[in-house]
PDB file of C-alpha atoms in Angstrom:
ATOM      1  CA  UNK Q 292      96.906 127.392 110.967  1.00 72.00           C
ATOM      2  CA  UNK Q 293      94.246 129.824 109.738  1.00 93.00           C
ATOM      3  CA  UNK Q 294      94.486 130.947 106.492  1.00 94.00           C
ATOM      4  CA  UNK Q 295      93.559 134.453 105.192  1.00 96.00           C
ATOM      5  CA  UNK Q 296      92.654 135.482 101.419  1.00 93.00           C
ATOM      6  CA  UNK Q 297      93.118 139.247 100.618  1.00 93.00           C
ATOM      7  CA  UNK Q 298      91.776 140.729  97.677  1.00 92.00           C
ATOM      8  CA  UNK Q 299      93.076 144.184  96.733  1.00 92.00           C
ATOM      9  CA  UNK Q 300      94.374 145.945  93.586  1.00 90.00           C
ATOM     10  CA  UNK Q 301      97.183 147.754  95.067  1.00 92.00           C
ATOM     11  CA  UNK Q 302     100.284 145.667  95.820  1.00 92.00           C
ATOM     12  CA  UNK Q 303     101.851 147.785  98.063  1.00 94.00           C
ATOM     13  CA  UNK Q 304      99.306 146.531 100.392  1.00 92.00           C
ATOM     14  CA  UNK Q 305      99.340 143.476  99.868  1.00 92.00           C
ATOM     15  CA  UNK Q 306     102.715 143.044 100.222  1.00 93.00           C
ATOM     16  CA  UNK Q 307     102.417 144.603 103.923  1.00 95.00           C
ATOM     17  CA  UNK Q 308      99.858 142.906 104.826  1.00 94.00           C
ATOM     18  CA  UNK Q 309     100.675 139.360 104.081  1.00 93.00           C
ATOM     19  CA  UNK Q 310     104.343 140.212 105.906  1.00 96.00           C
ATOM     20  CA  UNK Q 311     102.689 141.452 108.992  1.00 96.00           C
ATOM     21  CA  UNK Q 312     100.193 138.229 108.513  1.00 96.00           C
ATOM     22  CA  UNK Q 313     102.308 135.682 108.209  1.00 96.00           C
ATOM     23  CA  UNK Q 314     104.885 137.530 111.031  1.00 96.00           C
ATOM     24  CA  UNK Q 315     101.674 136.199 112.960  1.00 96.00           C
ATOM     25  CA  UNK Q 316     101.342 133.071 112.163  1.00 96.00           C
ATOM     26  CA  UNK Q 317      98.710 132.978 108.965  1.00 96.00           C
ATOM     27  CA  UNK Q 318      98.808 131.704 105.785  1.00 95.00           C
ATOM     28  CA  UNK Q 319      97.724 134.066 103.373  1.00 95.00           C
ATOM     29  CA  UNK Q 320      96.953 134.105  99.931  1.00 93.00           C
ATOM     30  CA  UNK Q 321      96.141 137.187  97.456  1.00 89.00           C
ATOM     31  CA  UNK Q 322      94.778 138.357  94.205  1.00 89.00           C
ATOM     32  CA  UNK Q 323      95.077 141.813  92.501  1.00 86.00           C
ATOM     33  CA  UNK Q 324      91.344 141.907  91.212  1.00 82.00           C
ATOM     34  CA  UNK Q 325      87.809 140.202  91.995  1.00 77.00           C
ATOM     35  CA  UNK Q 326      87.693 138.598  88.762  1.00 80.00           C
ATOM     36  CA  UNK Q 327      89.070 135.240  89.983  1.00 79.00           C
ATOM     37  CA  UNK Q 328      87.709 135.605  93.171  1.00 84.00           C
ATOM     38  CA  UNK Q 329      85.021 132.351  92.993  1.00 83.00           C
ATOM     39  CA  UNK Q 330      88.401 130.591  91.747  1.00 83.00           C
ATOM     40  CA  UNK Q 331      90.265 130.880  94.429  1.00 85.00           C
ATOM     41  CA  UNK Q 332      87.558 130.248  96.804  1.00 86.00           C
ATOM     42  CA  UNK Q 333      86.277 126.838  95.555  1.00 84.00           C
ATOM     43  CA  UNK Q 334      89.909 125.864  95.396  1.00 86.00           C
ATOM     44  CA  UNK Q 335      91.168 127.462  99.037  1.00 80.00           C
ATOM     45  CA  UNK Q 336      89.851 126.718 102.637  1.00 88.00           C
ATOM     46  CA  UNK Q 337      90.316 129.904 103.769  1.00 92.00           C
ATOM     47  CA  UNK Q 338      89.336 131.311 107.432  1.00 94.00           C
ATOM     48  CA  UNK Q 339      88.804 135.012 106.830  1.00 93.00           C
ATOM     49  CA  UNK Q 340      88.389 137.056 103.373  1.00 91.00           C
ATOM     50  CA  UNK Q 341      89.695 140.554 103.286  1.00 91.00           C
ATOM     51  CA  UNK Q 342      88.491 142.593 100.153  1.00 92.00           C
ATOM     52  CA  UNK Q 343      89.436 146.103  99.042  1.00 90.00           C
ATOM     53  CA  UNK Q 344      86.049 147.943  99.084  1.00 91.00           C
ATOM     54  CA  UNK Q 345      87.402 150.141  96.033  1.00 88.00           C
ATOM     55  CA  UNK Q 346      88.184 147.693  93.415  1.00 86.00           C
ATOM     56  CA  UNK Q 347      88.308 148.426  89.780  1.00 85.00           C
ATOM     57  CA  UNK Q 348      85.044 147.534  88.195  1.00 87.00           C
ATOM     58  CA  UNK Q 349      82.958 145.774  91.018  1.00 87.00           C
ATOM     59  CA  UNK Q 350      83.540 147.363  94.690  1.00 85.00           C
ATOM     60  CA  UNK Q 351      84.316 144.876  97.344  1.00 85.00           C
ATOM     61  CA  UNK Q 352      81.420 145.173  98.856  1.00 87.00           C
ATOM     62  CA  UNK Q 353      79.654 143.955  95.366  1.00 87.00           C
ATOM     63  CA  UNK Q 354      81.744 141.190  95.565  1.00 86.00           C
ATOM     64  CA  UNK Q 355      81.134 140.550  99.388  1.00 85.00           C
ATOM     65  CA  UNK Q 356      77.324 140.066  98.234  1.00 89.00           C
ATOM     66  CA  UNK Q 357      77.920 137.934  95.976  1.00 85.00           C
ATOM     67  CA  UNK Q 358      80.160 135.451  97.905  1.00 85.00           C
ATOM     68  CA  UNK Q 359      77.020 135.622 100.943  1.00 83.00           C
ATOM     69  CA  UNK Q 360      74.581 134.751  98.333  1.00 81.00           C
TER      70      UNK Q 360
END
């Protein structure tokens, strides 16, 4: 089963996003905020990362850079 990670400060999305997800067969996983970002990923094996691009602090497309790197 693939398994998604979604990153987004608003949890009103992610609410409907990991119920339409997981309607579809995914395992998802979430955090609120970037900060624990490099957490999560050295302790998940996930298939696809979805990331807010207007997170407080760092956008998600700061972040995005810094996972590729």
């Amino acid at each position: 089963m693939d398994s998604i990670l979604i990153v987004d400060d608003n949890r009103q999305v992610l609410e409907q996003l990991r119920e339409l997800l997981t309607s579809e067969g995914y395992q998802v996983a979430f955090i609120p905020q970037g900060d624990f970002l490099f957490q999560r990923l050295d302790n998940g094996n996930f298939d696809l990362l979805l990331l807010d691009i207007n997170l407080p602090g760092r956008s998600g497309i700061e972040w995005l850079r810094e996972v590729k790197s």
